[in-house]
C-alpha positions as a Markdown table, in Angstrom:
| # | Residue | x | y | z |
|---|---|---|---|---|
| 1 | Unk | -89.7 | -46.2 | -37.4 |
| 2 | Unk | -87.1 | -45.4 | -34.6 |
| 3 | Unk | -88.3 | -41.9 | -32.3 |
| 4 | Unk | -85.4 | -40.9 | -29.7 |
| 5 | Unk | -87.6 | -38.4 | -27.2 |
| 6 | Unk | -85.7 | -36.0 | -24.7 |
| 7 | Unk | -82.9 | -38.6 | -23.7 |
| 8 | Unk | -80.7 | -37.4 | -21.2 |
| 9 | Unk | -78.0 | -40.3 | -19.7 |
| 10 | Unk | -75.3 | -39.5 | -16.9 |
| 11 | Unk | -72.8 | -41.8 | -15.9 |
| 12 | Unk | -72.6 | -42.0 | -11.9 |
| 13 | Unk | -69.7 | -40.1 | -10.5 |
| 14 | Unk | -69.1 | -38.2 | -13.9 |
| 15 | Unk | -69.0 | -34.5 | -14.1 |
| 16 | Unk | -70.6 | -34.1 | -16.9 |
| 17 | Unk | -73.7 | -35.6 | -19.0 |
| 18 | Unk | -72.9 | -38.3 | -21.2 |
| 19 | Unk | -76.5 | -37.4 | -23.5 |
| 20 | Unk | -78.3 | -34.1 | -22.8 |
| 21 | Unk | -82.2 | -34.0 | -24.3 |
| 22 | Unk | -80.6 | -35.9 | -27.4 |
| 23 | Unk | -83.6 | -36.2 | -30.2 |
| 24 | Unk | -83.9 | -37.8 | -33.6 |
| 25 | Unk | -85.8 | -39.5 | -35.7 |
| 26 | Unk | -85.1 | -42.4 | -37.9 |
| 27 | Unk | -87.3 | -43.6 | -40.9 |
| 28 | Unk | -87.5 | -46.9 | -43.1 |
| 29 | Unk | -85.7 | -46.8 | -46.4 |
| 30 | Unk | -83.1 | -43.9 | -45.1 |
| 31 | Unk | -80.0 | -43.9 | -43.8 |
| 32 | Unk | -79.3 | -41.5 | -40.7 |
| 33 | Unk | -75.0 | -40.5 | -40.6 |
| 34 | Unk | -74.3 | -39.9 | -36.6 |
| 35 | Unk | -70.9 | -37.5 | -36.3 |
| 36 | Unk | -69.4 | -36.3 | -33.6 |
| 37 | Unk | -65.8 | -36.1 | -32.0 |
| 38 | Unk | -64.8 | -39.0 | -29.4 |
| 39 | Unk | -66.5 | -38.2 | -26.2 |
| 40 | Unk | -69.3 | -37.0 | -28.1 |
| 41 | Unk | -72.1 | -39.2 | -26.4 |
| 42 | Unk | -72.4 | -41.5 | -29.7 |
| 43 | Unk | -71.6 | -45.2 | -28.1 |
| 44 | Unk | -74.0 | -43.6 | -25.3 |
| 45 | Unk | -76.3 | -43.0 | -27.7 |
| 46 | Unk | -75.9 | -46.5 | -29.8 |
| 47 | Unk | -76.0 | -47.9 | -26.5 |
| 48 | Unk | -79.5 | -47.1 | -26.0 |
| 49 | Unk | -80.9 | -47.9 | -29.2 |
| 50 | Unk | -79.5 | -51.0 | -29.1 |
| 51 | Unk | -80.8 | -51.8 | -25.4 |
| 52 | Unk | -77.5 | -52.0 | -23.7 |
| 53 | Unk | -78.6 | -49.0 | -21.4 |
| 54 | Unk | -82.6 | -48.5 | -20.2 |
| 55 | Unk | -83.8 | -44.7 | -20.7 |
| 56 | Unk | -83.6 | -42.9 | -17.7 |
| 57 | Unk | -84.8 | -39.3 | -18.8 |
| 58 | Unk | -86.5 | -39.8 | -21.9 |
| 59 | Unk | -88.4 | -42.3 | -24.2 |
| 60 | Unk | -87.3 | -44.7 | -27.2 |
| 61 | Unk | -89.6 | -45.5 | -29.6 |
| 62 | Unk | -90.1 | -48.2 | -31.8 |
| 63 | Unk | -93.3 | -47.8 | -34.2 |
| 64 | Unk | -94.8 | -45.9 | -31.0 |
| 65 | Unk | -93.6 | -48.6 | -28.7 |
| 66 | Unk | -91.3 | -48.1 | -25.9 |
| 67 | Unk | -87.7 | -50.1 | -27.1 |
| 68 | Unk | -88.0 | -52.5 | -24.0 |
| 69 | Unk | -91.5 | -53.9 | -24.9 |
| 70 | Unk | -90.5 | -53.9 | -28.5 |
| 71 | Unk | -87.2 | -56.4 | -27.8 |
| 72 | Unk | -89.5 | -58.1 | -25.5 |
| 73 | Unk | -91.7 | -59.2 | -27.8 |
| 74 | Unk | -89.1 | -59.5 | -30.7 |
| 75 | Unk | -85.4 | -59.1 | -29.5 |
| 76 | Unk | -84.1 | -59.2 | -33.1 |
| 77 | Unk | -86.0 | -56.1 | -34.8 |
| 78 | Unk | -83.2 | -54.2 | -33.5 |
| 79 | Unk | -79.0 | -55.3 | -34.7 |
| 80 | Unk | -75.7 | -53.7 | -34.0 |
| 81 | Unk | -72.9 | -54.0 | -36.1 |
| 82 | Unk | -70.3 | -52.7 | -33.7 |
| 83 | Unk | -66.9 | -51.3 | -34.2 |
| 84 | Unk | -65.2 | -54.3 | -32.5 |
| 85 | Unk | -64.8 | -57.7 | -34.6 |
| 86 | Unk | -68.5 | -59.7 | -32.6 |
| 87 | Unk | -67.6 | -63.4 | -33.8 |
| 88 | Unk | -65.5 | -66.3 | -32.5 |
| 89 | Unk | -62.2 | -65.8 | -34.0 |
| 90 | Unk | -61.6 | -69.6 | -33.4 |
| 91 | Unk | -64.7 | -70.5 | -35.7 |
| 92 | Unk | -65.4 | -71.0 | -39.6 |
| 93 | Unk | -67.6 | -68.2 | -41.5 |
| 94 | Unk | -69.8 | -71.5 | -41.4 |
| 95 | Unk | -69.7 | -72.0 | -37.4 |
| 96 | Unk | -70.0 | -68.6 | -36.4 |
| 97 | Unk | -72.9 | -67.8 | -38.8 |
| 98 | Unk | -74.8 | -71.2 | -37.3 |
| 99 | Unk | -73.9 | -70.0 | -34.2 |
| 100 | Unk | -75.5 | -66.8 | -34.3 |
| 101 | Unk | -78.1 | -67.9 | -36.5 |
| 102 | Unk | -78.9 | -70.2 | -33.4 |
| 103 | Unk | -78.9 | -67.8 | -30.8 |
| 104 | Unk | -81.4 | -65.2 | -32.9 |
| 105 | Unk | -83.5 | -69.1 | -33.3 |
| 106 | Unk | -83.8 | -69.2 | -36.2 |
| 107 | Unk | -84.2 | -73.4 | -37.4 |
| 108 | Unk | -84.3 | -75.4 | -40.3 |
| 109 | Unk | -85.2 | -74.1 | -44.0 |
| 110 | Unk | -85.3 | -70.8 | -42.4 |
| 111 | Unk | -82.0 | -71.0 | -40.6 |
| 112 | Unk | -80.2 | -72.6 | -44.0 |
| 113 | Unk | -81.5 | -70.0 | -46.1 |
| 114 | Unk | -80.6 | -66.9 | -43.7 |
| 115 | Unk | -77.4 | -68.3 | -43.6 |
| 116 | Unk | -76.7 | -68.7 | -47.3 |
| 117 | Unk | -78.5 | -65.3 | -48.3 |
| 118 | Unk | -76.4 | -63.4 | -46.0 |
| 119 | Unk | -72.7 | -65.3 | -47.2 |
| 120 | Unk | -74.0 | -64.1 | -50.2 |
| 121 | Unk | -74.5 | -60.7 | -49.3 |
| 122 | Unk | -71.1 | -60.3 | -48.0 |
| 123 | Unk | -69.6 | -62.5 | -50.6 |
| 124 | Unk | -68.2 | -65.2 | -48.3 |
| 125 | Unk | -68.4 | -67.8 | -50.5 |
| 126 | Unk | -65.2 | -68.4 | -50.9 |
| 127 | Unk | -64.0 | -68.2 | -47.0 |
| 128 | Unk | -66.9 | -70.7 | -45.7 |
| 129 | Unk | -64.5 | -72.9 | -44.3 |
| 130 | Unk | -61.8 | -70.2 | -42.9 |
| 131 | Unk | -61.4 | -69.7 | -39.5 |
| 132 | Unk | -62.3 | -66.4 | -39.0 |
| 133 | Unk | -58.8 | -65.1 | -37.2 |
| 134 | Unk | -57.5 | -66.5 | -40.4 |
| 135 | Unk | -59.7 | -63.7 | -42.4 |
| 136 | Unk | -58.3 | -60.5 | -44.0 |
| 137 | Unk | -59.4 | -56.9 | -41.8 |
| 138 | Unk | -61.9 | -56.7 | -45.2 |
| 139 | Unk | -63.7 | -59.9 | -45.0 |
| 140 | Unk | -63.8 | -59.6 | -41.1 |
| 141 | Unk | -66.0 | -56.5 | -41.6 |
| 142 | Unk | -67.8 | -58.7 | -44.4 |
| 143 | Unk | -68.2 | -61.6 | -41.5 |
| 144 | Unk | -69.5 | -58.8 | -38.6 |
| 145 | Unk | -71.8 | -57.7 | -41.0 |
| 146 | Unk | -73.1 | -61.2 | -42.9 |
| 147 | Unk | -73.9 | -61.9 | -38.5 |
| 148 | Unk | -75.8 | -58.5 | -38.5 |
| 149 | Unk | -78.4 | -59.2 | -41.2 |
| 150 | Unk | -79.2 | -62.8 | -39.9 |
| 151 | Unk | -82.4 | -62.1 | -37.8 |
| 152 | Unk | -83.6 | -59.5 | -41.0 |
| 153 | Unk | -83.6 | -56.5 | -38.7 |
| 154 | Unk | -85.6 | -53.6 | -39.3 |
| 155 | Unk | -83.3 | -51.0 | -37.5 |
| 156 | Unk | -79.5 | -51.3 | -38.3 |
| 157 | Unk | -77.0 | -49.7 | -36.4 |
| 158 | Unk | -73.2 | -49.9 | -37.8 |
| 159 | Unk | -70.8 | -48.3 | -35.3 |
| 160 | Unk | -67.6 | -47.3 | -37.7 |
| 161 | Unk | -68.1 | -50.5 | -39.7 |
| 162 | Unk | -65.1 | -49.6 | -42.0 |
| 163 | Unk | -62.5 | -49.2 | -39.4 |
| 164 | Unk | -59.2 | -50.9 | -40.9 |
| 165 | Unk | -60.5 | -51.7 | -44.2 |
| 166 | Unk | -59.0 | -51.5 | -47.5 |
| 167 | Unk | -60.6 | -49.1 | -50.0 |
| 168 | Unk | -62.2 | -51.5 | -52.4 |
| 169 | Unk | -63.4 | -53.1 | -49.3 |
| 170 | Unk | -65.1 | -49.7 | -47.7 |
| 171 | Unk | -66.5 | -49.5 | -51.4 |
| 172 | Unk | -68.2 | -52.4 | -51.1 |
| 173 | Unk | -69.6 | -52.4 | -47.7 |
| 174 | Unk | -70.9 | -48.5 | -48.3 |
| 175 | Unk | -72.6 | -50.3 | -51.5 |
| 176 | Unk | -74.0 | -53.1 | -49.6 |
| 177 | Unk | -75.5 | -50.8 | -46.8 |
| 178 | Unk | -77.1 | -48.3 | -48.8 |
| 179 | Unk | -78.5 | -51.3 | -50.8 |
| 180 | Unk | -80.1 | -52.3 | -47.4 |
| 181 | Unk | -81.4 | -48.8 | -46.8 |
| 182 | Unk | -83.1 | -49.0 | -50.1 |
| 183 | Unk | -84.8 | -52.4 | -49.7 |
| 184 | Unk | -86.6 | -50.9 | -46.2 |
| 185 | Unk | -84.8 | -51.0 | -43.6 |
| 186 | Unk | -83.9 | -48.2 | -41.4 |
| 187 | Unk | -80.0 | -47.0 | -41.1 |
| 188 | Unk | -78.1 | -45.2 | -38.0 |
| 189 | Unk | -74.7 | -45.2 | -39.5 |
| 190 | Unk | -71.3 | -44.0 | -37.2 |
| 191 | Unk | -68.1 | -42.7 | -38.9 |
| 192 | Unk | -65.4 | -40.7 | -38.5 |
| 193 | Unk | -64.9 | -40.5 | -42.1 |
| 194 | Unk | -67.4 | -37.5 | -43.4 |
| 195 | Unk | -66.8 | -38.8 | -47.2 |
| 196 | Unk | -69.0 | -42.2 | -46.1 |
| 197 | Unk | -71.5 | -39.8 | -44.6 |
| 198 | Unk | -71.8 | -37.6 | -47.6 |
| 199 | Unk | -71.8 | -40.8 | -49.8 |
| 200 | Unk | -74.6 | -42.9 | -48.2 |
| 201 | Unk | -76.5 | -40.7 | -45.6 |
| 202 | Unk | -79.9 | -38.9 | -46.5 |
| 203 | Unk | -80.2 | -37.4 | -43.0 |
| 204 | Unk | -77.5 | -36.4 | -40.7 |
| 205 | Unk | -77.1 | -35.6 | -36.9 |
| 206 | Unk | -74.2 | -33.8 | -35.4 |
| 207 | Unk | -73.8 | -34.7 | -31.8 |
| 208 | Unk | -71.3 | -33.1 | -29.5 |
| 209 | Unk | -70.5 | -33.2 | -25.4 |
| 210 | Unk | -73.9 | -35.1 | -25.6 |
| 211 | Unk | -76.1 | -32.2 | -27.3 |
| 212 | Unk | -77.5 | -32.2 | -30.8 |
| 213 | Unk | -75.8 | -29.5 | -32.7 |
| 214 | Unk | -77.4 | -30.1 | -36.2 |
| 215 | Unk | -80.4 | -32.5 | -37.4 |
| 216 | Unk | -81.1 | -32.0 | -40.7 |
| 217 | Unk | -81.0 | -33.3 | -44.4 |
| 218 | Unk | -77.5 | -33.9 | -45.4 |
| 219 | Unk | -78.5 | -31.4 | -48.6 |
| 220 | Unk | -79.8 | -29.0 | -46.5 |
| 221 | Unk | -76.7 | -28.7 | -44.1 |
| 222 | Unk | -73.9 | -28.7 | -47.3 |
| 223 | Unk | -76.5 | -25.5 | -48.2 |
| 224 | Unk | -76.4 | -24.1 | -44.4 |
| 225 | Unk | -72.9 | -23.0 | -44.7 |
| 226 | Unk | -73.5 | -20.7 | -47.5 |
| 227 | Unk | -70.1 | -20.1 | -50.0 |
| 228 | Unk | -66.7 | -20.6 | -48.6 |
| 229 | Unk | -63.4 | -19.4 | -50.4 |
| 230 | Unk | -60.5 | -21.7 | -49.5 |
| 231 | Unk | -57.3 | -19.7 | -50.7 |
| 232 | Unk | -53.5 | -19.9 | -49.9 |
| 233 | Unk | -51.1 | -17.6 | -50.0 |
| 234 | Unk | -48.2 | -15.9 | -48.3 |
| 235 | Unk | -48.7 | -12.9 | -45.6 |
| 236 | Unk | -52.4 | -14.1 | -45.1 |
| 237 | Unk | -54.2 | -13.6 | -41.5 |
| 238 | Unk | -57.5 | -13.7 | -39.7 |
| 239 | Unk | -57.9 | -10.1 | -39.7 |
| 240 | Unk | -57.6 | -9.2 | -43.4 |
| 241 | Unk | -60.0 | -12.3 | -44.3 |
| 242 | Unk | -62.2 | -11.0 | -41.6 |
| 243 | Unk | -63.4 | -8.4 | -43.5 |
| 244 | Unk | -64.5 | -10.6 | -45.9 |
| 245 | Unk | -66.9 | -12.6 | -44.0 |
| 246 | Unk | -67.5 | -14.7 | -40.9 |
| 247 | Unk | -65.9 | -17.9 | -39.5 |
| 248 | Unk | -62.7 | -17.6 | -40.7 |
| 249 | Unk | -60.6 | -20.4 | -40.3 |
| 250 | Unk | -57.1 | -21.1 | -39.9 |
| 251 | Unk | -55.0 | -23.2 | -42.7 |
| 252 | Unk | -55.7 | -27.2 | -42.5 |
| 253 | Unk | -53.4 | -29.6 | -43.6 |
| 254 | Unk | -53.7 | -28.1 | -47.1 |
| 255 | Unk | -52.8 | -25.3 | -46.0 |
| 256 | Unk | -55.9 | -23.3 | -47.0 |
| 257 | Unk | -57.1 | -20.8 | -45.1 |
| 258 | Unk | -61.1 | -20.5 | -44.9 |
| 259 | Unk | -63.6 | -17.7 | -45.2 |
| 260 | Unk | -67.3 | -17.6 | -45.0 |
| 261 | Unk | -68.2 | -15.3 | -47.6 |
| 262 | Unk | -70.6 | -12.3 | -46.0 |
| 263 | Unk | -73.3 | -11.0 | -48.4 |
| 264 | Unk | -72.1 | -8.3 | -50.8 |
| 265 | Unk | -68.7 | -10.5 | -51.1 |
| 266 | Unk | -67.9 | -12.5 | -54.1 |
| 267 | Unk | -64.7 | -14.9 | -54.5 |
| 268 | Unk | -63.2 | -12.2 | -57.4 |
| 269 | Unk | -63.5 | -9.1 | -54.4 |
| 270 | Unk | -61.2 | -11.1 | -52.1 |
| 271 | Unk | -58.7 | -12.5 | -54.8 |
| 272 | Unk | -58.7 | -8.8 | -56.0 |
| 273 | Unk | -57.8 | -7.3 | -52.8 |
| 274 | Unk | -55.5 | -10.4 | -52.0 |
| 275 | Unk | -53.6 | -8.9 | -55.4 |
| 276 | Unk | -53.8 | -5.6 | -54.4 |
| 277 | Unk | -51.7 | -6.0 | -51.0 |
| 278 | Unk | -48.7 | -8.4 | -53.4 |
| 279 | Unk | -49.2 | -11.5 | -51.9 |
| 280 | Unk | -48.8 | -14.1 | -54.3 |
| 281 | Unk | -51.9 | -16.5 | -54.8 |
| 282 | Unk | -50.7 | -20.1 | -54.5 |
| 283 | Unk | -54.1 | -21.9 | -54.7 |
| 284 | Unk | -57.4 | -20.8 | -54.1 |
| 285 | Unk | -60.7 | -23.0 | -54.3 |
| 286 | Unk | -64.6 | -22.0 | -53.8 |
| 287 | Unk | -67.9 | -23.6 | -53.4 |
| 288 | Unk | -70.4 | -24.9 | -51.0 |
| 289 | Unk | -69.2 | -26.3 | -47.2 |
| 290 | Unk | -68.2 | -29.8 | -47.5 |
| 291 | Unk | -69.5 | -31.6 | -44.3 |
| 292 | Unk | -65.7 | -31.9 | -43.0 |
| 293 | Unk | -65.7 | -28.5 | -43.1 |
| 294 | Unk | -68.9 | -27.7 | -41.1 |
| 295 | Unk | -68.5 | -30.3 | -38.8 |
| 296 | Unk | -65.1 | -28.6 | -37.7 |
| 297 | Unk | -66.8 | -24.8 | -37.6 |
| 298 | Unk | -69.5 | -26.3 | -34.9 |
| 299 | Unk | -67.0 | -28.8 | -33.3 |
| 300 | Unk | -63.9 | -26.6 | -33.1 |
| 301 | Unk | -60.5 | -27.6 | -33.9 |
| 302 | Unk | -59.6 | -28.6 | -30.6 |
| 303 | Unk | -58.3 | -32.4 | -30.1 |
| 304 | Unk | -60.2 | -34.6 | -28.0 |
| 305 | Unk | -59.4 | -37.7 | -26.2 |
């Protein structure tokens, strides 16, 4: 459905480009997970697809159709869930629901049943009547997202959607979007949190200082990074695991350290020779790259504002 083309974007006075030849693909009945660290170019990015920004360098494509003659003809194909609460914290469920319903004009039966279908969709029932400042963080996700579904869009775009939630309610919501993906639509979903990625996303793009790093199936980058031994113990260093293999990481919060194992290498060679040397093996774990753990290896460790 969605076709990003060669999009470049640079802020004026900025030294550096916010989006550098940034494209993807995003197809109905998939979800597509967007990582990157903060700075990365992905509000840029959103920021686009959602029409905020016009193309400068570079083409967006809806069905073939340039994005501004698409929301031209039909302005609510496209709808963001963003990261900030978008509702009137001063209004019922009920209000700010008919007043959004309004503004996407929708009327009558229509309007009614748009309304009702998506309170039941975020299971509002309950909070109809509640002022929505009155709402836990959970059902204020619930409201953002019952307003997002109004206009049945065809593209979705949730910008870190779980942000503040408890876990049944992150549950729920994962649950709910996936379900969406499923019935047709076509997801761009932002998170920090690589375990929502892993759980909901068929397709993920790793985007970082505004250039695609990785585009690929989310099975086919977890297979990418090959086998990686994860092992602690004491007298450990970057030098003796070098030998082992390549991108060899220092210890996380776990305190595991983490190899890359080269060919000709197997978990039992380094544990053995671990042995051999007297350091004491306090844990030691092996198996595929996690996302977390490749999304590190091509981001770096370093922080970022």
């Amino acid at each position: 459905m969605l076709s990003v083309e060669h999009l470049s974007h640079h802020y004026a006075g900025a030294a550096d480009a916010a989006l550098t030849d940034v494209s993807l693909k995003a197809a109905r009945g998939s979800v597509l997970g967007l990582l990157g660290p903060n700075g990365a170019g992905k509000t840029t990015l959103l920021a686009h697809l959602g029409g905020a920004l016009a193309p400068r360098q570079g083409q967006v494509l809806i069905d073939g159709e340039p994005l501004a003659r698409v929301r031209e003809r039909s302005p609510t194909r496209i709808a963001l869930a963003p990261q900030d609460h978008a509702f009137y914290a001063t209004l019922s469920v009920r209000e700010n629901l008919a007043c959004f319903a309004a503004a996407c004009r929708l009327q009558g039966a229509r309007r009614r049943a748009r309304i009702d279908d998506c309170v039941r969709v975020a299971q509002l029932e309950r909070f109809i009547d509640t002022r929505a400042d009155r709402l836990s963080g959970g059902l204020k996700r619930r409201l953002n997202l019952a307003i997002t579904l109004l206009a049945e869009p065809e593209l979705l775009l949730f910008d870190e959607p779980t942000v503040g939630v408890d876990p049944q309610s992150r549950t729920f919501l994962l649950e709910t979007i996936a379900g969406l993906a499923r019935a047709g639509a076509a997801v761009i979903y932002t998170s920090h949190y690589m375990e929502e990625i892993e759980a909901i996303a068929d397709r993920v793009l790793i985007l970082d200082h505004g250039r695609v790093l990785r585009d690929d199936t989310l099975d086919g980058l977890l297979h990418s990074g090959g086998s990686v031994l994860r092992l602690a113990a004491a007298g450990l260093d970057a030098d003796f695991l070098a030998g082992f293999g390549t991108e060899v990481q220092a210890p996380g919060p776990g305190g595991l350290w983490s190899v890359h194992l080269a060919p000709g290498h197997s978990p039992a060679s380094v544990l053995s020779a671990v042995e051999a040397r007297g350091w004491r093996i306090t844990q030691a774990e092996y198996g595929r790259y996690t996302l977390e753990h490749l999304f590190m290896a091509l981001t770096q460790r370093s922080l970022r504002d």
